mmCIF file of C-alpha atoms in Angstrom:
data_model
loop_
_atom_site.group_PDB
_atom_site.id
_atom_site.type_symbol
_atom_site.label_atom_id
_atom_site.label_comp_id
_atom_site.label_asym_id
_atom_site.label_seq_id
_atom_site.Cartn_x
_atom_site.Cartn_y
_atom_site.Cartn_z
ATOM 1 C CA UNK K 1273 -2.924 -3.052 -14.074
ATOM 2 C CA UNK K 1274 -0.242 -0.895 -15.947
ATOM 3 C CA UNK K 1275 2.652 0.229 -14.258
ATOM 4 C CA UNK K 1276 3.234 4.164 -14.331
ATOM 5 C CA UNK K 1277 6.092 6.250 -13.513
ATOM 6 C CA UNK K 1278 5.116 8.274 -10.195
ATOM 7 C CA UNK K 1279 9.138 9.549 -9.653
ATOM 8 C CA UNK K 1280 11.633 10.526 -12.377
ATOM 9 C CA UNK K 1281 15.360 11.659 -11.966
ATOM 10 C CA UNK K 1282 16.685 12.152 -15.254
ATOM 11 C CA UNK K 1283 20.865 12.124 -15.490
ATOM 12 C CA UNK K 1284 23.362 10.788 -18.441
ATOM 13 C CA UNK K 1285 24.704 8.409 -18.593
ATOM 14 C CA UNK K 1286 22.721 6.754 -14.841
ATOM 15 C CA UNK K 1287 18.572 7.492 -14.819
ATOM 16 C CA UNK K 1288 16.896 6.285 -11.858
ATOM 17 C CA UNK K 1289 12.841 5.532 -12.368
ATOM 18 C CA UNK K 1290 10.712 4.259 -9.933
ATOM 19 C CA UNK K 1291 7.242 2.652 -11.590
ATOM 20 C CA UNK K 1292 4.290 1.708 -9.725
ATOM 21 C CA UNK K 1293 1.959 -0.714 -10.825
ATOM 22 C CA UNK K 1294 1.347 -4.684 -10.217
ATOM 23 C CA UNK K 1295 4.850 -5.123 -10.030
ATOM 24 C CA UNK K 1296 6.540 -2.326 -9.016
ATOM 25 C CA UNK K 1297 10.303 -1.726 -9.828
ATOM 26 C CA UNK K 1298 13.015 1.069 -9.449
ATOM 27 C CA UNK K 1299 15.185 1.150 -12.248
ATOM 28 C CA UNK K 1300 18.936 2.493 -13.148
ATOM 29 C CA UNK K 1301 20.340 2.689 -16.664
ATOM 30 C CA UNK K 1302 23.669 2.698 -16.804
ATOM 31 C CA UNK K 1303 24.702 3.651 -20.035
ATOM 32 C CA UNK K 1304 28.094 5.298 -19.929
ATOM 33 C CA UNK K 1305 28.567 5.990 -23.650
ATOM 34 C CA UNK K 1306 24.670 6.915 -24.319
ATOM 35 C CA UNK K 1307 24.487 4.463 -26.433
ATOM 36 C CA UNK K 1308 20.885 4.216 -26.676
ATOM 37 C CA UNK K 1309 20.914 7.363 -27.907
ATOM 38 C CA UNK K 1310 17.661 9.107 -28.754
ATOM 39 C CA UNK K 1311 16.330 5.384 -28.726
ATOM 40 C CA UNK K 1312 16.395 5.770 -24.686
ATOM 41 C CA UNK K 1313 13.057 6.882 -23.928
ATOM 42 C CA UNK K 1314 11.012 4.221 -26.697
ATOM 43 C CA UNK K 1315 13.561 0.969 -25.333
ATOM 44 C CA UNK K 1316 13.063 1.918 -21.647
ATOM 45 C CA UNK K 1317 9.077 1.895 -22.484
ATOM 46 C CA UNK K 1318 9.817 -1.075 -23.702
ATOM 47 C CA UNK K 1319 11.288 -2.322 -21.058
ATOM 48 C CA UNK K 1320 8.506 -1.449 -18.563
ATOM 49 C CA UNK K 1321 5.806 -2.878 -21.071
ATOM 50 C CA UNK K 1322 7.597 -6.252 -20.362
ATOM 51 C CA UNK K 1323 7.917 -5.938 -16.236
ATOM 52 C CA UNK K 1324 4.475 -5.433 -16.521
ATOM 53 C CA UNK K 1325 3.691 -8.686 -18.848
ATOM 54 C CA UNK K 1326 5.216 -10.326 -15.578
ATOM 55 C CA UNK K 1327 3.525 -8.176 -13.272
ATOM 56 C CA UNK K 1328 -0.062 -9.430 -14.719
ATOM 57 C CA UNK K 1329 1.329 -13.293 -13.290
ATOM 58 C CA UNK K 1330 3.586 -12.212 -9.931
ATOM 59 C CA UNK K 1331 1.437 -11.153 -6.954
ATOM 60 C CA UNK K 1332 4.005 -9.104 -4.362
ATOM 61 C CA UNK K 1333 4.025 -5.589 -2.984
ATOM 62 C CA UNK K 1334 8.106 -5.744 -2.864
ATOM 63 C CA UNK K 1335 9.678 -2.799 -4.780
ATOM 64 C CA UNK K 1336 12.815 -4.697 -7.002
ATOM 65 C CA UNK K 1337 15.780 -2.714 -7.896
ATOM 66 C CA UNK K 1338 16.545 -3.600 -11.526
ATOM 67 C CA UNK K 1339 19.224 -2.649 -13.342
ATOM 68 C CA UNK K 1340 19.892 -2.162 -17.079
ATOM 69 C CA UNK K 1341 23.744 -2.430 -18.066
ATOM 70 C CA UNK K 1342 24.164 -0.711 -22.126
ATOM 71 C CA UNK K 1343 27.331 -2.213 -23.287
ATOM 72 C CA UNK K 1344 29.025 -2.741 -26.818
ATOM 73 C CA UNK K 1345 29.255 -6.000 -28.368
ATOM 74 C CA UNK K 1346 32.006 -7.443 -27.500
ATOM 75 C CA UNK K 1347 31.524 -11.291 -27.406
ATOM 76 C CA UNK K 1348 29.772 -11.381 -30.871
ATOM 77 C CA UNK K 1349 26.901 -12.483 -30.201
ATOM 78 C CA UNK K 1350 24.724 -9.454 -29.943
ATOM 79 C CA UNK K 1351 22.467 -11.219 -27.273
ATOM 80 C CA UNK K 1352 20.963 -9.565 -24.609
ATOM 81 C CA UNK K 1353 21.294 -11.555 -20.571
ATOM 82 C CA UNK K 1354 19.427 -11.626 -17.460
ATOM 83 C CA UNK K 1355 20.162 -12.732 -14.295
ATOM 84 C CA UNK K 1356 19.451 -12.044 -10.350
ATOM 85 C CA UNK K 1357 22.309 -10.290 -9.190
ATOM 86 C CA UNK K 1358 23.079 -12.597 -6.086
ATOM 87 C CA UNK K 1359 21.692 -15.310 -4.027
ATOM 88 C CA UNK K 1360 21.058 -16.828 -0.746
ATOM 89 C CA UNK K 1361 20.970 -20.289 0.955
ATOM 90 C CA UNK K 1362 17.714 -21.171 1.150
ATOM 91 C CA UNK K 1363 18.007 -24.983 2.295
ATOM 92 C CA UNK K 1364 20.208 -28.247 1.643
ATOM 93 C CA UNK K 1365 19.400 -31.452 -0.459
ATOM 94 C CA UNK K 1366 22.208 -33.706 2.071
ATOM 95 C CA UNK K 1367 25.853 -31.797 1.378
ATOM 96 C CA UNK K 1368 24.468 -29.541 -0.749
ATOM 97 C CA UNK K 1369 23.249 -26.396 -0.543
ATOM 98 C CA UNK K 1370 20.538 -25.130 -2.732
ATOM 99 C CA UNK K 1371 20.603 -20.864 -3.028
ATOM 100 C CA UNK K 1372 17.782 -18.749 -3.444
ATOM 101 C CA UNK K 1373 18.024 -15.795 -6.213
ATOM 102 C CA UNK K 1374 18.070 -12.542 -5.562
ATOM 103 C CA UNK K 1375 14.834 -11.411 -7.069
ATOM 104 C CA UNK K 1376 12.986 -14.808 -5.755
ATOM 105 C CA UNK K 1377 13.819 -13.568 -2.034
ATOM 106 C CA UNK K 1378 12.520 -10.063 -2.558
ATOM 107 C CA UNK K 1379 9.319 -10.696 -4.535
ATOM 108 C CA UNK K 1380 8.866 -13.504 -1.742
ATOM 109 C CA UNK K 1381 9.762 -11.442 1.751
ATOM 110 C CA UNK K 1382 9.938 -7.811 0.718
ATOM 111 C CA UNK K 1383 13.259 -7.555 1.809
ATOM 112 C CA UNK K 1384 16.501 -6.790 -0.099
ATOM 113 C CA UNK K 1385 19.909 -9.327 0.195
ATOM 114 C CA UNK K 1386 21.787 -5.545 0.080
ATOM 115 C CA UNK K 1387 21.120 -2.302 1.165
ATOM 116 C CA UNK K 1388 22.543 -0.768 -2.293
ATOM 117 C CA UNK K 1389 22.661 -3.870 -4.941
ATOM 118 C CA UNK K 1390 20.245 -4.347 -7.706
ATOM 119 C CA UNK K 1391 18.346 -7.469 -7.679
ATOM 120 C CA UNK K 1392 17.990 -8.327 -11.288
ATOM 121 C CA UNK K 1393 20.876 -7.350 -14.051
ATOM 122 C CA UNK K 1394 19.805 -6.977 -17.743
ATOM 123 C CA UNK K 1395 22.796 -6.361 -19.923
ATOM 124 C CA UNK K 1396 21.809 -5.122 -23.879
ATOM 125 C CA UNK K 1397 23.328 -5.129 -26.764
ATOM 126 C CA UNK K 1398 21.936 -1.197 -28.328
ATOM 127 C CA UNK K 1399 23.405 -2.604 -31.891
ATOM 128 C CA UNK K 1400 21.085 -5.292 -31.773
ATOM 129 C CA UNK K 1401 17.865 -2.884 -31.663
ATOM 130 C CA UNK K 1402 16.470 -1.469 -35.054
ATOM 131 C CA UNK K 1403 18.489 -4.298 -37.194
ATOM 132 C CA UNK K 1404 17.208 -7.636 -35.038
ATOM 133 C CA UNK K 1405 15.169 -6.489 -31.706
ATOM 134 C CA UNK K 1406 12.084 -4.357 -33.385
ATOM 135 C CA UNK K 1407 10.970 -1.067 -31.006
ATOM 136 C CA UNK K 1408 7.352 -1.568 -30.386
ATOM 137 C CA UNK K 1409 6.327 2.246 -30.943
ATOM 138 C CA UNK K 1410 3.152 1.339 -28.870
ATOM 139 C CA UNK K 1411 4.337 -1.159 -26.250
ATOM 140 C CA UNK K 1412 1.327 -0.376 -23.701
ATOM 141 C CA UNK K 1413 -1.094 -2.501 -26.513
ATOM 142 C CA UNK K 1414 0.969 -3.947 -28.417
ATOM 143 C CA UNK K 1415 -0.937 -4.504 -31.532
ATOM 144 C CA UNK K 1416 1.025 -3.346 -34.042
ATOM 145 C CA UNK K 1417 2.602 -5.976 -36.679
ATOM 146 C CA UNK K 1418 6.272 -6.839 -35.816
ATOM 147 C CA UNK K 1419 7.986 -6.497 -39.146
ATOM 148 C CA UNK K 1420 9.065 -9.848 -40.626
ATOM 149 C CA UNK K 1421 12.191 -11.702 -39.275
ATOM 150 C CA UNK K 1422 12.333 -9.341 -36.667
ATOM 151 C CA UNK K 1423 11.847 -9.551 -32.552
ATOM 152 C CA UNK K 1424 9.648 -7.542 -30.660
ATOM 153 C CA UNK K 1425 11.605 -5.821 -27.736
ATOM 154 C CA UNK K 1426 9.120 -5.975 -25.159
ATOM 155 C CA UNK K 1427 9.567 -10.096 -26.163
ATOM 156 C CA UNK K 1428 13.439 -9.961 -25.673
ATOM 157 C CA UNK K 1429 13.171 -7.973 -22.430
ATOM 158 C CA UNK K 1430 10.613 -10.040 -20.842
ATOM 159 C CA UNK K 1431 12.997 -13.236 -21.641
ATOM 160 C CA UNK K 1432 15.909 -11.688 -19.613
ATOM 161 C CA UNK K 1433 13.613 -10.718 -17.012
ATOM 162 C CA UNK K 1434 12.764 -14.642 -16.762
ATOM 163 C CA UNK K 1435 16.213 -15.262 -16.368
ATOM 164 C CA UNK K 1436 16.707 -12.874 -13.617
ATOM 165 C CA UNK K 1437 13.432 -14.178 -11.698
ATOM 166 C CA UNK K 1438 14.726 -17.374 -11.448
ATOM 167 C CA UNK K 1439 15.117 -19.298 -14.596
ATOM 168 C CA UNK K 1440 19.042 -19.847 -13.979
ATOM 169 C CA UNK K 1441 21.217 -21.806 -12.160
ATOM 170 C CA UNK K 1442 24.811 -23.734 -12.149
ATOM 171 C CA UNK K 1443 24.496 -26.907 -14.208
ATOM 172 C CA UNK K 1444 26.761 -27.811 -16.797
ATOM 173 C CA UNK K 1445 25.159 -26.664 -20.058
ATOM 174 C CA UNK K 1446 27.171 -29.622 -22.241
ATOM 175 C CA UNK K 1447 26.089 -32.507 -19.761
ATOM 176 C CA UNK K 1448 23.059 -31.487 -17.413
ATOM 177 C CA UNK K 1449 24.781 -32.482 -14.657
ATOM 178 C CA UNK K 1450 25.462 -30.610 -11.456
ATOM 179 C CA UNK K 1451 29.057 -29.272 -12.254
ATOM 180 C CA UNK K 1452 29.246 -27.760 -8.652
ATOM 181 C CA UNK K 1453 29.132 -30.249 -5.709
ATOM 182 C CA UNK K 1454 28.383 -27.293 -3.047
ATOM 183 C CA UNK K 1455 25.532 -25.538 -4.108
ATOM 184 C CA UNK K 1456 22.841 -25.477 -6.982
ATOM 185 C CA UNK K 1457 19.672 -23.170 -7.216
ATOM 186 C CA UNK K 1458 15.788 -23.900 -6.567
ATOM 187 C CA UNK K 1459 15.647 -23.720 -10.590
ATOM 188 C CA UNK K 1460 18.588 -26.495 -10.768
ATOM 189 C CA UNK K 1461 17.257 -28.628 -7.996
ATOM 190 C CA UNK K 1462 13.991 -29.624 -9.740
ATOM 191 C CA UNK K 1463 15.449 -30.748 -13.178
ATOM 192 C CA UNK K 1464 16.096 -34.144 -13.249
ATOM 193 C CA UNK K 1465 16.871 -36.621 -16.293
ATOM 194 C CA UNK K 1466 14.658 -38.997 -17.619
ATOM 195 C CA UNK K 1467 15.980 -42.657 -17.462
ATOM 196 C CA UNK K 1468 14.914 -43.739 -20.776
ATOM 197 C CA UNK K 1469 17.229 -41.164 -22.937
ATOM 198 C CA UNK K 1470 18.936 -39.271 -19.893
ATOM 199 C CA UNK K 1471 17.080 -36.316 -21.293
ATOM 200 C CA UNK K 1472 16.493 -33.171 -18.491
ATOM 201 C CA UNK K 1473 12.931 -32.189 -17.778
ATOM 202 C CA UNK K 1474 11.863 -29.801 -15.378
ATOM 203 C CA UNK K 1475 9.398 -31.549 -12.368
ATOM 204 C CA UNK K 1476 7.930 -28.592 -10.432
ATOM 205 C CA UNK K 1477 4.390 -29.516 -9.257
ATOM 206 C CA UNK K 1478 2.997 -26.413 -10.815
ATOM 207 C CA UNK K 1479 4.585 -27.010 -14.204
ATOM 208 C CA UNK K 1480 3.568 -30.123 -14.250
ATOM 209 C CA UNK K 1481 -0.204 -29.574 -13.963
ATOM 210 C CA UNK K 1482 -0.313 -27.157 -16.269
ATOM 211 C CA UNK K 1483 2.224 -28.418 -18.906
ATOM 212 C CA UNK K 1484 -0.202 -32.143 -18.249
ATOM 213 C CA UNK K 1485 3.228 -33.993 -17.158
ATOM 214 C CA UNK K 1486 6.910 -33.347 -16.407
ATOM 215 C CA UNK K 1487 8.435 -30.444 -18.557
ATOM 216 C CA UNK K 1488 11.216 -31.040 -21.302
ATOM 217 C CA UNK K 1489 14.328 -28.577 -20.759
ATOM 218 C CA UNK K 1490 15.662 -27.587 -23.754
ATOM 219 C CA UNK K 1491 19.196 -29.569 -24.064
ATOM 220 C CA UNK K 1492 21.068 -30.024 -27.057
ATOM 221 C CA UNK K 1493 24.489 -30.576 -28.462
ATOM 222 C CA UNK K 1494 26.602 -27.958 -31.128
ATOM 223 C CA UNK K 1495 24.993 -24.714 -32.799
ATOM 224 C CA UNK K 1496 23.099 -25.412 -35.785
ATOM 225 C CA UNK K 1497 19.630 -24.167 -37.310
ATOM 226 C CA UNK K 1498 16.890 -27.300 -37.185
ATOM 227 C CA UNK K 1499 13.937 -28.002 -39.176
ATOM 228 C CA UNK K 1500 11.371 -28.816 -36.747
ATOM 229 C CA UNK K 1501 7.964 -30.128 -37.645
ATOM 230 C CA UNK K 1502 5.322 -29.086 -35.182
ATOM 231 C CA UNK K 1503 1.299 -30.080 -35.965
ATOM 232 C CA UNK K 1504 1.697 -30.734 -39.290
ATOM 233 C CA UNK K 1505 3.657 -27.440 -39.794
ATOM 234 C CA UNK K 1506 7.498 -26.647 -40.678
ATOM 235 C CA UNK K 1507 9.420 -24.372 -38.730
ATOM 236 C CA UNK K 1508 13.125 -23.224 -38.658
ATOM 237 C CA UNK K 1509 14.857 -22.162 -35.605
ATOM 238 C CA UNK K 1510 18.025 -21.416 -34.376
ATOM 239 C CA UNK K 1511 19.914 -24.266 -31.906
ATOM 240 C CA UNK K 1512 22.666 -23.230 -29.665
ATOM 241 C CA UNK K 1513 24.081 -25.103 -26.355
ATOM 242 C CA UNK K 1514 24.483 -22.015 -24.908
ATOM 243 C CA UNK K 1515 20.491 -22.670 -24.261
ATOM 244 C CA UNK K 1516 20.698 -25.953 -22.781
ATOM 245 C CA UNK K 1517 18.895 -26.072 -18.997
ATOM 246 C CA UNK K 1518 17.471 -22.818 -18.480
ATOM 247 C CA UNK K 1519 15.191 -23.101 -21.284
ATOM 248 C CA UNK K 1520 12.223 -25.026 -22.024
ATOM 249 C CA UNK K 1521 11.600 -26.997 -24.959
ATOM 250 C CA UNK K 1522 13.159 -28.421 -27.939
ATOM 251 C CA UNK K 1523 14.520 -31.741 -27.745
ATOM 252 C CA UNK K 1524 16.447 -33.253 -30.318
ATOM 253 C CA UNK K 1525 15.043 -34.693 -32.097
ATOM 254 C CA UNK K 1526 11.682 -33.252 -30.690
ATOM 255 C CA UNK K 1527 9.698 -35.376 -28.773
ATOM 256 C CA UNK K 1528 6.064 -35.179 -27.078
ATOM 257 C CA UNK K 1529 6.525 -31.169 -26.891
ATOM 258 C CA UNK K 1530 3.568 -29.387 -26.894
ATOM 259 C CA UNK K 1531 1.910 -26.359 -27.629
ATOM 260 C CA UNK K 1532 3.008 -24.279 -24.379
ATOM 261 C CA UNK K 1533 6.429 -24.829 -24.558
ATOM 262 C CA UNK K 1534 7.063 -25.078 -28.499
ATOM 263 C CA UNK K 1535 5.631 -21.299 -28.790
ATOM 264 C CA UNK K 1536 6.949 -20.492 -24.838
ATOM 265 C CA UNK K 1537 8.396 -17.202 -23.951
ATOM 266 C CA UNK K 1538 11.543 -19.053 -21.809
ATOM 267 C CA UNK K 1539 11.866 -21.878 -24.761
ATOM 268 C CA UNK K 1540 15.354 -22.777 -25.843
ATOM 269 C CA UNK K 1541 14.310 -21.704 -29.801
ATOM 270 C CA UNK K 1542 11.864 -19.031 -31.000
ATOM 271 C CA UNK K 1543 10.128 -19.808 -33.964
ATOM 272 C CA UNK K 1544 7.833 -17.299 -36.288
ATOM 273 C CA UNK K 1545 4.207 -18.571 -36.459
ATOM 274 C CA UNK K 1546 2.730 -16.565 -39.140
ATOM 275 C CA UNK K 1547 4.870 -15.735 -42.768
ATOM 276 C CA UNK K 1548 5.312 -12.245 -43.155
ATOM 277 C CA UNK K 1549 5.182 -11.430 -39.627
ATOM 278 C CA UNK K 1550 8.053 -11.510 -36.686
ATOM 279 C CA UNK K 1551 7.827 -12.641 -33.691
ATOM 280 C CA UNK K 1552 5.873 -11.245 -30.243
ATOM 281 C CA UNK K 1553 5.457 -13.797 -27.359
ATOM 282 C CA UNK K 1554 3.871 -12.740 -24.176
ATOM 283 C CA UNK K 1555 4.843 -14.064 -20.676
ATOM 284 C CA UNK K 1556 2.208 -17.089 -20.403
ATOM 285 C CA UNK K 1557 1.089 -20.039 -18.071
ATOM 286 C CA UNK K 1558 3.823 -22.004 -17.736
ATOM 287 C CA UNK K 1559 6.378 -19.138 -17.357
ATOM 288 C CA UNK K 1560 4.061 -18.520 -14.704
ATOM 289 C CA UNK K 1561 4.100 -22.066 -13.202
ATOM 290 C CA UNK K 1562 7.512 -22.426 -13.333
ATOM 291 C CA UNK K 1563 8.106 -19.285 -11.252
ATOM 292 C CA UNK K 1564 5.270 -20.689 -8.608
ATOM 293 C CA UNK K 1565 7.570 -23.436 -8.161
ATOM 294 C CA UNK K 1566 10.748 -21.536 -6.921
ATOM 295 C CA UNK K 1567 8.924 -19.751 -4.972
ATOM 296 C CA UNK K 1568 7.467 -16.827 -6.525
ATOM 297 C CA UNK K 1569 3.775 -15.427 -5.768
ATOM 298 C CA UNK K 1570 1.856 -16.171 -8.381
ATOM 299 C CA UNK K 1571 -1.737 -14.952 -9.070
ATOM 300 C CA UNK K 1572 -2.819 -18.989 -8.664
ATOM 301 C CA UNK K 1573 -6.375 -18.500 -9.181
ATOM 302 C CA UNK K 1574 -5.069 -17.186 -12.951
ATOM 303 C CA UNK K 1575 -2.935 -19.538 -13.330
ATOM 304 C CA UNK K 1576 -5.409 -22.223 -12.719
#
């Protein structure tokens, strides 16, 4: 089922949208500067082609708030972000207390941790579109060829999103460990490290059957691009530590990785399969799983 707008109040720089569909959503663009320009209406399809890649995994009635922060680039990297906007206690593990996102308590009780906050915050980079991040001019089938060496935006949108469902948390990204002794989140409490290399892998029960055994979290050291041979085939991608922990994927050096996670929307790497083509990844089973396991209703008839 695709989502549709049924309300529309159009104002620069702040639009406010409300879609229904499978997962239904009320938006606000802040984009002070109009930055996105005459781009606005093509990214924020876009955007709405990727809640719905979700929406065809999460089962809830709950209406999120999302908002979409357009901002220069000022830390250089041009990356796009996506997280739930706050979070909740939702139980301890002894001292510590493990929080619930934002966007996992709403899709999960309907209710809201604020009468006025967003639940999920997607900040992007507007440079980044047209010269990295390609506009799918038809997002609802997305068919069309991504040009080579480019990103399809419904891809890069539906990663954030991940983020801001739950794929997040406080552990140290240059150890794996828990840097804060008071709280972690339901994404940070079921990594653990795997006593024969001290390696993270994520251990949700969910992930786990579909993955066929524990999950490796992406976790490496330094910012470098690696040569990775996968079935027989050679691949480049790009390595930063700025992935480690909430992303799948990519040991180094690799190790038992399969399929799922190698080619995963929420890895720590993308990689292009086919030569001459860029890259589209759709929201698949074990994004799904892993979203079952904090807590999220999933469709788990589809998902199994």
């Amino acid at each position: 089922m695709k989502s549709t707008i049924i309300a529309l109040l159009l104002a620069l720089p702040v639009c406010s949208n409300l879609y229904a569909g499978q997962l239904k959503y009320e938006l606000v663009v802040d984009d002070p500067a109009n930055l996105l320009g005459d781009k606005r209406d093509k990214v924020l399809e876009n955007f709405n082609a990727a809640v719905d890649d979700w929406g065809n995994w999460i089962e809830s009635a709950s209406i999120l708030r999302i908002q979409i922060n357009v901002r220069t680039n000022t830390d250089g990297t041009g990356r796009f972000s996506g997280r739930s906007y706050s979070n909740i206690s939702h139980h301890n593990q002894g001292a510590i207390k493990v929080s619930e996102e934002s966007a996992i308590y709403k899709l999960r009780t309907g209710k809201s941790l604020s009468a006025t906050d967003p639940d999920i915050v997607v900040e992007i980079r507007p440079d980044m579109i047209g010269r990295e991040y390609w506009i799918d001019p038809n997002s609802k089938t997305r068919t069309d060829t991504v040009p080579e060496g480019m990103i399809d935006l419904v891809t890069v949108f539906a990663h954030e999103l991940g983020h801001g469902f739950g794929f997040n948390g406080w552990s140290d990204r240059s150890s794996g460990t828990w840097k804060n002794l008071n709280f972690v989140s339901l994404y940070d409490e079921l990594i653990v490290k795997r006593s024969v290399d001290g390696l993270p892998e994520f251990i949700g029960k969910n992930t786990s059957r579909v993955y066929g055994r524990a999950l490796p979290i992406f976790f490496v050291h330094d910012t470098y691009t690696q040569q990775t041979v996968h079935r027989d085939r050679t691949y480049f991608c790009s390595i930063s530590e700025s992935q480690n922990i909430t992303h799948y994927g990519r040991f180094n050096p690799l190790a038992d990785e399969n399929d799922l996670s190698f080619f995963g929307l929420m890895s720590g790497a993308w990689v292009n399969k086919h030569k001459g083509e860029g890259l589209r990844i759709k929201v698949g089973r074990l994004d799904a799983a892993i979203l079952a396991d904090l807590g999220v209703p999933v469709d788990m008839k589809k998902l199994f």
